[in-house]
Amino acid sequence: MSLSDVRLSEVFRDLAQIPFGRIAAIVVLAWVSIRLLGWLLPRVADALPARFRLYVLPWVPALRLLITFVAVLWIVPLVIAPTPQNLFALLGALGIALGFAFKDFVSSLVAGVIAVYERPYRQGDWVRIRGVYGEVVAVGLRAVYLRTLEDERVSVPHAALWTEAVGNANDGLRTLMVVTTFWLAPDHDAEAARERLREVAWTSAWLDATRPVTVEVNESKVGTRYQVKAYPLDARDQQTFRTDVTVRGKQALRDAGCRFATVPVAQADA
């Protein structure tokens, strides 16, 4: 059964029978519900302890999708004569049209539905997609919205899931690993330097003391690289924590008589 086999007059209700006022009310109700949901749940999550916040935020995209789906199911019978033949014919034609006209858009929508269930990212996660690193502040039907450390809002289409790797730093947890790097000239007491950096991390006011603190040491042609790996109390404190460890770590290394190495930019960023 195709749309060509069914006359339009048999598919759609007569204009006089279509309750446009009710349809408008459904659309407004769905829009208000989605806006209210997007405003209320993040505020409820922020009022809760940090360990509960990331359990509340993932409900936002799922409930938004549910509201949209219910609204569509509510409206369709008001416009179309609800017979199996009409529905199959119209949905088939609509699917073909959307497939050609909105291929990329539909791809993002499908990926968005998959993202709701597989959760490669959820609201409150810190992710890296297409070279952009930031906190997921919203998960829409078409795109995921990130807030970067530079306070930029970036939208990334869900279709990136098909071709791009998605790095998730905390994966639903309230904290994440922060890596602070120091480069020293090779001639120094490595054990003393490592202990100084470990002490700096353990005495930070932003440290989550329930998680491990490690200091990794690697030698290269330009110097010795120290990486302090630790966890702040909250993922949003990562820059504050890294700054604290950097400032106090440099002072501790100077007090220990260590000299800092000059590292090429490409290697320092690695």
PDB file of C-alpha atoms in Angstrom:
ATOM      1  CA  MET A   1       0.000   0.000   0.000  1.00  0.00           C
ATOM      2  CA  SER A   2       1.432   3.384  -1.013  1.00  0.00           C
ATOM      3  CA  LEU A   3       0.212   6.943  -0.910  1.00  0.00           C
ATOM      4  CA  SER A   4      -0.558   6.798  -4.633  1.00  0.00           C
ATOM      5  CA  ASP A   5      -3.058   3.999  -3.933  1.00  0.00           C
ATOM      6  CA  VAL A   6      -4.940   6.156  -1.439  1.00  0.00           C
ATOM      7  CA  ARG A   7      -6.672   9.421  -2.273  1.00  0.00           C
ATOM      8  CA  LEU A   8      -5.657  12.372  -0.104  1.00  0.00           C
ATOM      9  CA  SER A   9      -9.292  12.985   0.704  1.00  0.00           C
ATOM     10  CA  GLU A  10      -9.354   9.537   2.285  1.00  0.00           C
ATOM     11  CA  VAL A  11      -6.115  10.058   4.226  1.00  0.00           C
ATOM     12  CA  PHE A  12      -6.695  13.460   5.809  1.00  0.00           C
ATOM     13  CA  ARG A  13      -9.779  14.479   7.659  1.00  0.00           C
ATOM     14  CA  ASP A  14     -11.985  17.194   6.235  1.00  0.00           C
ATOM     15  CA  LEU A  15     -10.766  20.643   7.275  1.00  0.00           C
ATOM     16  CA  ALA A  16     -14.008  21.248   9.096  1.00  0.00           C
ATOM     17  CA  GLN A  17     -13.365  18.128  11.194  1.00  0.00           C
ATOM     18  CA  ILE A  18      -9.784  18.962  12.197  1.00  0.00           C
ATOM     19  CA  PRO A  19      -9.710  20.563  15.689  1.00  0.00           C
ATOM     20  CA  PHE A  20      -7.013  23.152  15.061  1.00  0.00           C
ATOM     21  CA  GLY A  21      -7.546  24.689  18.471  1.00  0.00           C
ATOM     22  CA  ARG A  22      -6.894  21.378  20.194  1.00  0.00           C
ATOM     23  CA  ILE A  23      -3.800  20.769  18.064  1.00  0.00           C
ATOM     24  CA  ALA A  24      -2.452  24.222  18.937  1.00  0.00           C
ATOM     25  CA  ALA A  25      -3.123  23.543  22.611  1.00  0.00           C
ATOM     26  CA  ILE A  26      -1.225  20.230  22.425  1.00  0.00           C
ATOM     27  CA  VAL A  27       1.752  21.900  20.736  1.00  0.00           C
ATOM     28  CA  VAL A  28       1.820  24.712  23.310  1.00  0.00           C
ATOM     29  CA  LEU A  29       1.452  22.259  26.184  1.00  0.00           C
ATOM     30  CA  ALA A  30       4.315  20.109  24.881  1.00  0.00           C
ATOM     31  CA  TRP A  31       6.522  23.171  24.328  1.00  0.00           C
ATOM     32  CA  VAL A  32       5.809  24.554  27.802  1.00  0.00           C
ATOM     33  CA  SER A  33       6.416  21.123  29.368  1.00  0.00           C
ATOM     34  CA  ILE A  34       9.781  20.752  27.610  1.00  0.00           C
ATOM     35  CA  ARG A  35      10.871  24.273  28.580  1.00  0.00           C
ATOM     36  CA  LEU A  36       9.733  23.778  32.175  1.00  0.00           C
ATOM     37  CA  LEU A  37      11.515  20.435  32.316  1.00  0.00           C
ATOM     38  CA  GLY A  38      14.741  21.945  30.963  1.00  0.00           C
ATOM     39  CA  TRP A  39      14.526  24.739  33.543  1.00  0.00           C
ATOM     40  CA  LEU A  40      13.421  22.754  36.583  1.00  0.00           C
ATOM     41  CA  LEU A  41      15.485  19.536  36.562  1.00  0.00           C
ATOM     42  CA  PRO A  42      18.941  21.226  36.307  1.00  0.00           C
ATOM     43  CA  ARG A  43      18.007  23.450  39.270  1.00  0.00           C
ATOM     44  CA  VAL A  44      16.805  20.469  41.260  1.00  0.00           C
ATOM     45  CA  ALA A  45      20.057  18.675  40.393  1.00  0.00           C
ATOM     46  CA  ASP A  46      22.154  21.669  41.493  1.00  0.00           C
ATOM     47  CA  ALA A  47      20.305  21.744  44.826  1.00  0.00           C
ATOM     48  CA  LEU A  48      21.134  18.098  45.482  1.00  0.00           C
ATOM     49  CA  PRO A  49      24.497  16.793  46.733  1.00  0.00           C
ATOM     50  CA  ALA A  50      27.066  16.368  43.955  1.00  0.00           C
ATOM     51  CA  ARG A  51      26.850  12.576  44.013  1.00  0.00           C
ATOM     52  CA  PHE A  52      23.131  12.743  43.092  1.00  0.00           C
ATOM     53  CA  ARG A  53      23.327  15.466  40.437  1.00  0.00           C
ATOM     54  CA  LEU A  54      24.445  13.215  37.625  1.00  0.00           C
ATOM     55  CA  TYR A  55      21.634  10.748  38.328  1.00  0.00           C
ATOM     56  CA  VAL A  56      18.981  13.441  37.823  1.00  0.00           C
ATOM     57  CA  LEU A  57      20.348  15.243  34.758  1.00  0.00           C
ATOM     58  CA  PRO A  58      20.199  12.271  32.310  1.00  0.00           C
ATOM     59  CA  TRP A  59      16.405  12.267  32.676  1.00  0.00           C
ATOM     60  CA  VAL A  60      16.144  15.601  30.818  1.00  0.00           C
ATOM     61  CA  PRO A  61      16.658  14.309  27.223  1.00  0.00           C
ATOM     62  CA  ALA A  62      14.712  11.111  27.893  1.00  0.00           C
ATOM     63  CA  LEU A  63      11.671  12.996  29.216  1.00  0.00           C
ATOM     64  CA  ARG A  64      11.937  15.565  26.409  1.00  0.00           C
ATOM     65  CA  LEU A  65      11.854  12.742  23.864  1.00  0.00           C
ATOM     66  CA  LEU A  66       8.884  11.146  25.647  1.00  0.00           C
ATOM     67  CA  ILE A  67       6.899  14.415  25.658  1.00  0.00           C
ATOM     68  CA  THR A  68       7.562  14.950  21.939  1.00  0.00           C
ATOM     69  CA  PHE A  69       6.558  11.373  21.112  1.00  0.00           C
ATOM     70  CA  VAL A  70       3.322  11.607  23.105  1.00  0.00           C
ATOM     71  CA  ALA A  71       2.429  14.943  21.480  1.00  0.00           C
ATOM     72  CA  VAL A  72       2.949  13.505  17.982  1.00  0.00           C
ATOM     73  CA  LEU A  73       0.839  10.434  18.807  1.00  0.00           C
ATOM     74  CA  TRP A  74      -1.857  12.730  20.150  1.00  0.00           C
ATOM     75  CA  ILE A  75      -1.926  14.998  17.088  1.00  0.00           C
ATOM     76  CA  VAL A  76      -1.744  12.437  14.256  1.00  0.00           C
ATOM     77  CA  PRO A  77      -5.241  10.932  14.799  1.00  0.00           C
ATOM     78  CA  LEU A  78      -6.678  14.456  14.841  1.00  0.00           C
ATOM     79  CA  VAL A  79      -5.373  15.135  11.322  1.00  0.00           C
ATOM     80  CA  ILE A  80      -5.452  11.734   9.642  1.00  0.00           C
ATOM     81  CA  ALA A  81      -8.350   9.359   9.341  1.00  0.00           C
ATOM     82  CA  PRO A  82      -6.944   6.606  11.587  1.00  0.00           C
ATOM     83  CA  THR A  83      -7.180   3.571   9.323  1.00  0.00           C
ATOM     84  CA  PRO A  84      -4.257   1.134   8.945  1.00  0.00           C
ATOM     85  CA  GLN A  85      -4.071   1.743   5.192  1.00  0.00           C
ATOM     86  CA  ASN A  86      -3.857   5.517   5.596  1.00  0.00           C
ATOM     87  CA  LEU A  87      -1.244   5.374   8.335  1.00  0.00           C
ATOM     88  CA  PHE A  88       1.008   2.900   6.487  1.00  0.00           C
ATOM     89  CA  ALA A  89       0.802   4.825   3.228  1.00  0.00           C
ATOM     90  CA  LEU A  90       1.450   8.213   4.803  1.00  0.00           C
ATOM     91  CA  LEU A  91       4.275   7.039   7.042  1.00  0.00           C
ATOM     92  CA  GLY A  92       5.946   5.300   4.111  1.00  0.00           C
ATOM     93  CA  ALA A  93       5.812   8.408   1.931  1.00  0.00           C
ATOM     94  CA  LEU A  94       6.938  10.605   4.820  1.00  0.00           C
ATOM     95  CA  GLY A  95       9.865   8.320   5.553  1.00  0.00           C
ATOM     96  CA  ILE A  96      11.074   8.421   1.941  1.00  0.00           C
ATOM     97  CA  ALA A  97      10.723  12.205   1.750  1.00  0.00           C
ATOM     98  CA  LEU A  98      12.579  12.755   5.015  1.00  0.00           C
ATOM     99  CA  GLY A  99      15.255  10.289   4.003  1.00  0.00           C
ATOM    100  CA  PHE A 100      16.163  12.294   0.906  1.00  0.00           C
ATOM    101  CA  ALA A 101      15.522  15.832   2.100  1.00  0.00           C
ATOM    102  CA  PHE A 102      16.860  15.615   5.639  1.00  0.00           C
ATOM    103  CA  LYS A 103      19.373  12.789   5.506  1.00  0.00           C
ATOM    104  CA  ASP A 104      21.905  14.431   7.845  1.00  0.00           C
ATOM    105  CA  PHE A 105      19.201  15.785  10.132  1.00  0.00           C
ATOM    106  CA  VAL A 106      17.503  12.401  10.416  1.00  0.00           C
ATOM    107  CA  SER A 107      20.882  10.762  10.983  1.00  0.00           C
ATOM    108  CA  SER A 108      21.427  13.076  13.941  1.00  0.00           C
ATOM    109  CA  LEU A 109      17.934  12.356  15.261  1.00  0.00           C
ATOM    110  CA  VAL A 110      18.492   8.603  15.086  1.00  0.00           C
ATOM    111  CA  ALA A 111      21.884   8.962  16.750  1.00  0.00           C
ATOM    112  CA  GLY A 112      20.226  11.132  19.411  1.00  0.00           C
ATOM    113  CA  VAL A 113      17.724   8.397  20.211  1.00  0.00           C
ATOM    114  CA  ILE A 114      20.565   5.883  20.462  1.00  0.00           C
ATOM    115  CA  ALA A 115      22.510   8.293  22.684  1.00  0.00           C
ATOM    116  CA  VAL A 116      19.586   8.435  25.132  1.00  0.00           C
ATOM    117  CA  TYR A 117      19.775   4.661  25.645  1.00  0.00           C
ATOM    118  CA  GLU A 118      23.489   3.895  25.231  1.00  0.00           C
ATOM    119  CA  ARG A 119      24.571   7.038  27.112  1.00  0.00           C
ATOM    120  CA  PRO A 120      27.957   7.763  25.539  1.00  0.00           C
ATOM    121  CA  TYR A 121      27.383  11.123  27.200  1.00  0.00           C
ATOM    122  CA  ARG A 122      24.753  12.532  29.509  1.00  0.00           C
ATOM    123  CA  GLN A 123      24.078  15.899  31.070  1.00  0.00           C
ATOM    124  CA  GLY A 124      26.848  16.700  33.546  1.00  0.00           C
ATOM    125  CA  ASP A 125      29.501  14.566  31.819  1.00  0.00           C
ATOM    126  CA  TRP A 126      32.787  16.082  30.646  1.00  0.00           C
ATOM    127  CA  VAL A 127      33.448  14.850  27.117  1.00  0.00           C
ATOM    128  CA  ARG A 128      35.718  15.411  24.143  1.00  0.00           C
ATOM    129  CA  ILE A 129      34.060  15.266  20.701  1.00  0.00           C
ATOM    130  CA  ARG A 130      35.676  16.439  17.475  1.00  0.00           C
ATOM    131  CA  GLY A 131      38.467  18.071  19.457  1.00  0.00           C
ATOM    132  CA  VAL A 132      36.045  20.027  21.687  1.00  0.00           C
ATOM    133  CA  TYR A 133      36.267  19.410  25.430  1.00  0.00           C
ATOM    134  CA  GLY A 134      33.540  20.588  27.780  1.00  0.00           C
ATOM    135  CA  GLU A 135      30.666  19.772  30.107  1.00  0.00           C
ATOM    136  CA  VAL A 136      27.468  18.446  28.592  1.00  0.00           C
ATOM    137  CA  VAL A 137      24.894  21.090  29.514  1.00  0.00           C
ATOM    138  CA  ALA A 138      22.046  19.772  27.345  1.00  0.00           C
ATOM    139  CA  VAL A 139      21.256  16.764  25.174  1.00  0.00           C
ATOM    140  CA  GLY A 140      18.790  17.737  22.445  1.00  0.00           C
ATOM    141  CA  LEU A 141      17.116  15.579  19.848  1.00  0.00           C
ATOM    142  CA  ARG A 142      19.569  16.716  17.146  1.00  0.00           C
ATOM    143  CA  ALA A 143      22.720  17.767  18.991  1.00  0.00           C
ATOM    144  CA  VAL A 144      24.602  17.686  22.262  1.00  0.00           C
ATOM    145  CA  TYR A 145      25.566  21.058  23.753  1.00  0.00           C
ATOM    146  CA  LEU A 146      28.877  21.536  25.560  1.00  0.00           C
ATOM    147  CA  ARG A 147      30.155  24.304  27.824  1.00  0.00           C
ATOM    148  CA  THR A 148      33.933  24.517  27.394  1.00  0.00           C
ATOM    149  CA  LEU A 149      36.493  25.555  29.988  1.00  0.00           C
ATOM    150  CA  GLU A 150      36.627  28.913  28.139  1.00  0.00           C
ATOM    151  CA  ASP A 151      32.865  29.307  28.812  1.00  0.00           C
ATOM    152  CA  GLU A 152      31.895  28.779  25.174  1.00  0.00           C
ATOM    153  CA  ARG A 153      28.703  26.941  24.288  1.00  0.00           C
ATOM    154  CA  VAL A 154      29.343  24.473  21.453  1.00  0.00           C
ATOM    155  CA  SER A 155      26.764  22.294  19.711  1.00  0.00           C
ATOM    156  CA  VAL A 156      27.856  18.984  18.201  1.00  0.00           C
ATOM    157  CA  PRO A 157      25.386  16.949  16.084  1.00  0.00           C
ATOM    158  CA  HIS A 158      24.667  13.472  17.416  1.00  0.00           C
ATOM    159  CA  ALA A 159      25.663  12.146  13.974  1.00  0.00           C
ATOM    160  CA  ALA A 160      29.274  12.509  15.144  1.00  0.00           C
ATOM    161  CA  LEU A 161      28.679   9.237  17.010  1.00  0.00           C
ATOM    162  CA  TRP A 162      28.795   7.359  13.686  1.00  0.00           C
ATOM    163  CA  THR A 163      32.314   8.481  12.733  1.00  0.00           C
ATOM    164  CA  GLU A 164      34.019  10.103  15.731  1.00  0.00           C
ATOM    165  CA  ALA A 165      35.451   8.759  18.965  1.00  0.00           C
ATOM    166  CA  VAL A 166      33.787  10.206  22.054  1.00  0.00           C
ATOM    167  CA  GLY A 167      35.955  10.585  25.145  1.00  0.00           C
ATOM    168  CA  ASN A 168      34.059  10.735  28.448  1.00  0.00           C
ATOM    169  CA  ALA A 169      36.165  11.892  31.392  1.00  0.00           C
ATOM    170  CA  ASN A 170      33.788  11.053  34.241  1.00  0.00           C
ATOM    171  CA  ASP A 171      31.062   8.830  32.687  1.00  0.00           C
ATOM    172  CA  GLY A 172      28.318   9.727  35.134  1.00  0.00           C
ATOM    173  CA  LEU A 173      30.562  10.151  38.188  1.00  0.00           C
ATOM    174  CA  ARG A 174      30.855  13.410  40.119  1.00  0.00           C
ATOM    175  CA  THR A 175      34.630  13.669  39.651  1.00  0.00           C
ATOM    176  CA  LEU A 176      37.293  12.962  37.039  1.00  0.00           C
ATOM    177  CA  MET A 177      41.043  12.572  36.771  1.00  0.00           C
ATOM    178  CA  VAL A 178      43.038  15.788  36.389  1.00  0.00           C
ATOM    179  CA  VAL A 179      46.567  15.539  35.004  1.00  0.00           C
ATOM    180  CA  THR A 180      49.042  18.312  35.848  1.00  0.00           C
ATOM    181  CA  THR A 181      52.350  18.205  33.971  1.00  0.00           C
ATOM    182  CA  PHE A 182      55.762  19.537  34.988  1.00  0.00           C
ATOM    183  CA  TRP A 183      58.963  19.443  32.916  1.00  0.00           C
ATOM    184  CA  LEU A 184      62.299  19.494  34.748  1.00  0.00           C
ATOM    185  CA  ALA A 185      65.903  19.560  33.588  1.00  0.00           C
ATOM    186  CA  PRO A 186      67.324  16.007  33.811  1.00  0.00           C
ATOM    187  CA  ASP A 187      69.909  16.707  36.549  1.00  0.00           C
ATOM    188  CA  HIS A 188      67.892  16.578  39.784  1.00  0.00           C
ATOM    189  CA  ASP A 189      66.798  14.268  42.598  1.00  0.00           C
ATOM    190  CA  ALA A 190      63.808  12.523  40.990  1.00  0.00           C
ATOM    191  CA  GLU A 191      62.634  10.813  44.172  1.00  0.00           C
ATOM    192  CA  ALA A 192      62.592  14.108  46.080  1.00  0.00           C
ATOM    193  CA  ALA A 193      60.759  15.881  43.243  1.00  0.00           C
ATOM    194  CA  ARG A 194      58.146  13.143  43.050  1.00  0.00           C
ATOM    195  CA  GLU A 195      57.530  13.257  46.815  1.00  0.00           C
ATOM    196  CA  ARG A 196      57.195  17.055  46.736  1.00  0.00           C
ATOM    197  CA  LEU A 197      54.561  16.861  43.988  1.00  0.00           C
ATOM    198  CA  ARG A 198      52.669  14.082  45.739  1.00  0.00           C
ATOM    199  CA  GLU A 199      52.589  16.181  48.916  1.00  0.00           C
ATOM    200  CA  VAL A 200      51.327  19.204  46.955  1.00  0.00           C
ATOM    201  CA  ALA A 201      48.434  17.177  45.537  1.00  0.00           C
ATOM    202  CA  TRP A 202      47.487  15.619  48.879  1.00  0.00           C
ATOM    203  CA  THR A 203      47.373  19.039  50.597  1.00  0.00           C
ATOM    204  CA  SER A 204      45.142  20.700  47.983  1.00  0.00           C
ATOM    205  CA  ALA A 205      41.848  22.034  49.326  1.00  0.00           C
ATOM    206  CA  TRP A 206      40.073  20.750  46.202  1.00  0.00           C
ATOM    207  CA  LEU A 207      41.369  17.156  46.352  1.00  0.00           C
ATOM    208  CA  ASP A 208      39.003  14.214  46.651  1.00  0.00           C
ATOM    209  CA  ALA A 209      40.971  12.325  49.283  1.00  0.00           C
ATOM    210  CA  THR A 210      38.979   9.128  48.689  1.00  0.00           C
ATOM    211  CA  ARG A 211      40.609   8.672  45.270  1.00  0.00           C
ATOM    212  CA  PRO A 212      44.271   7.763  44.589  1.00  0.00           C
ATOM    213  CA  VAL A 213      47.037  10.270  43.866  1.00  0.00           C
ATOM    214  CA  THR A 214      49.857   9.157  41.586  1.00  0.00           C
ATOM    215  CA  VAL A 215      52.917  10.880  40.164  1.00  0.00           C
ATOM    216  CA  GLU A 216      54.288   9.365  36.954  1.00  0.00           C
ATOM    217  CA  VAL A 217      57.815  10.107  35.746  1.00  0.00           C
ATOM    218  CA  ASN A 218      59.091   9.772  32.173  1.00  0.00           C
ATOM    219  CA  GLU A 219      62.437  10.720  30.698  1.00  0.00           C
ATOM    220  CA  SER A 220      62.814  12.319  27.256  1.00  0.00           C
ATOM    221  CA  LYS A 221      65.459  14.131  25.220  1.00  0.00           C
ATOM    222  CA  VAL A 222      64.384  17.549  26.471  1.00  0.00           C
ATOM    223  CA  GLY A 223      63.938  16.728  30.141  1.00  0.00           C
ATOM    224  CA  THR A 224      62.005  14.756  32.743  1.00  0.00           C
ATOM    225  CA  ARG A 225      58.215  14.860  32.621  1.00  0.00           C
ATOM    226  CA  TYR A 226      56.223  14.587  35.853  1.00  0.00           C
ATOM    227  CA  GLN A 227      52.485  14.004  35.651  1.00  0.00           C
ATOM    228  CA  VAL A 228      50.440  14.443  38.814  1.00  0.00           C
ATOM    229  CA  LYS A 229      47.216  12.442  38.440  1.00  0.00           C
ATOM    230  CA  ALA A 230      44.519  13.113  41.024  1.00  0.00           C
ATOM    231  CA  TYR A 231      40.790  13.780  41.389  1.00  0.00           C
ATOM    232  CA  PRO A 232      39.112  17.031  42.511  1.00  0.00           C
ATOM    233  CA  LEU A 233      36.032  16.946  44.729  1.00  0.00           C
ATOM    234  CA  ASP A 234      33.805  17.864  41.781  1.00  0.00           C
ATOM    235  CA  ALA A 235      34.378  17.750  38.026  1.00  0.00           C
ATOM    236  CA  ARG A 236      33.589  21.477  37.806  1.00  0.00           C
ATOM    237  CA  ASP A 237      36.597  22.174  40.072  1.00  0.00           C
ATOM    238  CA  GLN A 238      39.099  20.689  37.621  1.00  0.00           C
ATOM    239  CA  GLN A 239      40.606  23.995  36.457  1.00  0.00           C
ATOM    240  CA  THR A 240      40.810  25.376  39.996  1.00  0.00           C
ATOM    241  CA  PHE A 241      42.412  22.156  41.189  1.00  0.00           C
ATOM    242  CA  ARG A 242      44.914  22.066  38.301  1.00  0.00           C
ATOM    243  CA  THR A 243      45.848  25.718  38.912  1.00  0.00           C
ATOM    244  CA  ASP A 244      46.385  25.084  42.619  1.00  0.00           C
ATOM    245  CA  VAL A 245      48.614  22.060  41.974  1.00  0.00           C
ATOM    246  CA  THR A 246      50.555  23.950  39.283  1.00  0.00           C
ATOM    247  CA  VAL A 247      51.244  27.073  41.350  1.00  0.00           C
ATOM    248  CA  ARG A 248      52.179  25.273  44.561  1.00  0.00           C
ATOM    249  CA  GLY A 249      53.983  22.513  42.665  1.00  0.00           C
ATOM    250  CA  LYS A 250      56.282  24.978  40.890  1.00  0.00           C
ATOM    251  CA  GLN A 251      57.115  26.643  44.196  1.00  0.00           C
ATOM    252  CA  ALA A 252      57.805  23.300  45.873  1.00  0.00           C
ATOM    253  CA  LEU A 253      60.120  22.242  43.035  1.00  0.00           C
ATOM    254  CA  ARG A 254      61.990  25.569  43.172  1.00  0.00           C
ATOM    255  CA  ASP A 255      62.423  25.145  46.926  1.00  0.00           C
ATOM    256  CA  ALA A 256      63.901  21.703  46.230  1.00  0.00           C
ATOM    257  CA  GLY A 257      66.480  23.271  43.886  1.00  0.00           C
ATOM    258  CA  CYS A 258      65.027  21.835  40.669  1.00  0.00           C
ATOM    259  CA  ARG A 259      65.409  23.623  37.331  1.00  0.00           C
ATOM    260  CA  PHE A 260      62.586  23.638  34.806  1.00  0.00           C
ATOM    261  CA  ALA A 261      63.184  22.392  31.255  1.00  0.00           C
ATOM    262  CA  THR A 262      62.301  24.331  28.096  1.00  0.00           C
ATOM    263  CA  VAL A 263      59.967  22.084  26.112  1.00  0.00           C
ATOM    264  CA  PRO A 264      58.792  22.511  22.486  1.00  0.00           C
ATOM    265  CA  VAL A 265      55.117  23.459  22.357  1.00  0.00           C
ATOM    266  CA  ALA A 266      54.124  20.331  20.397  1.00  0.00           C
ATOM    267  CA  GLN A 267      55.729  18.046  22.959  1.00  0.00           C
ATOM    268  CA  ALA A 268      54.436  19.997  25.943  1.00  0.00           C
ATOM    269  CA  ASP A 269      50.870  19.598  24.718  1.00  0.00           C
ATOM    270  CA  ALA A 270      51.269  15.858  24.168  1.00  0.00           C
TER     271      ALA A 270
END
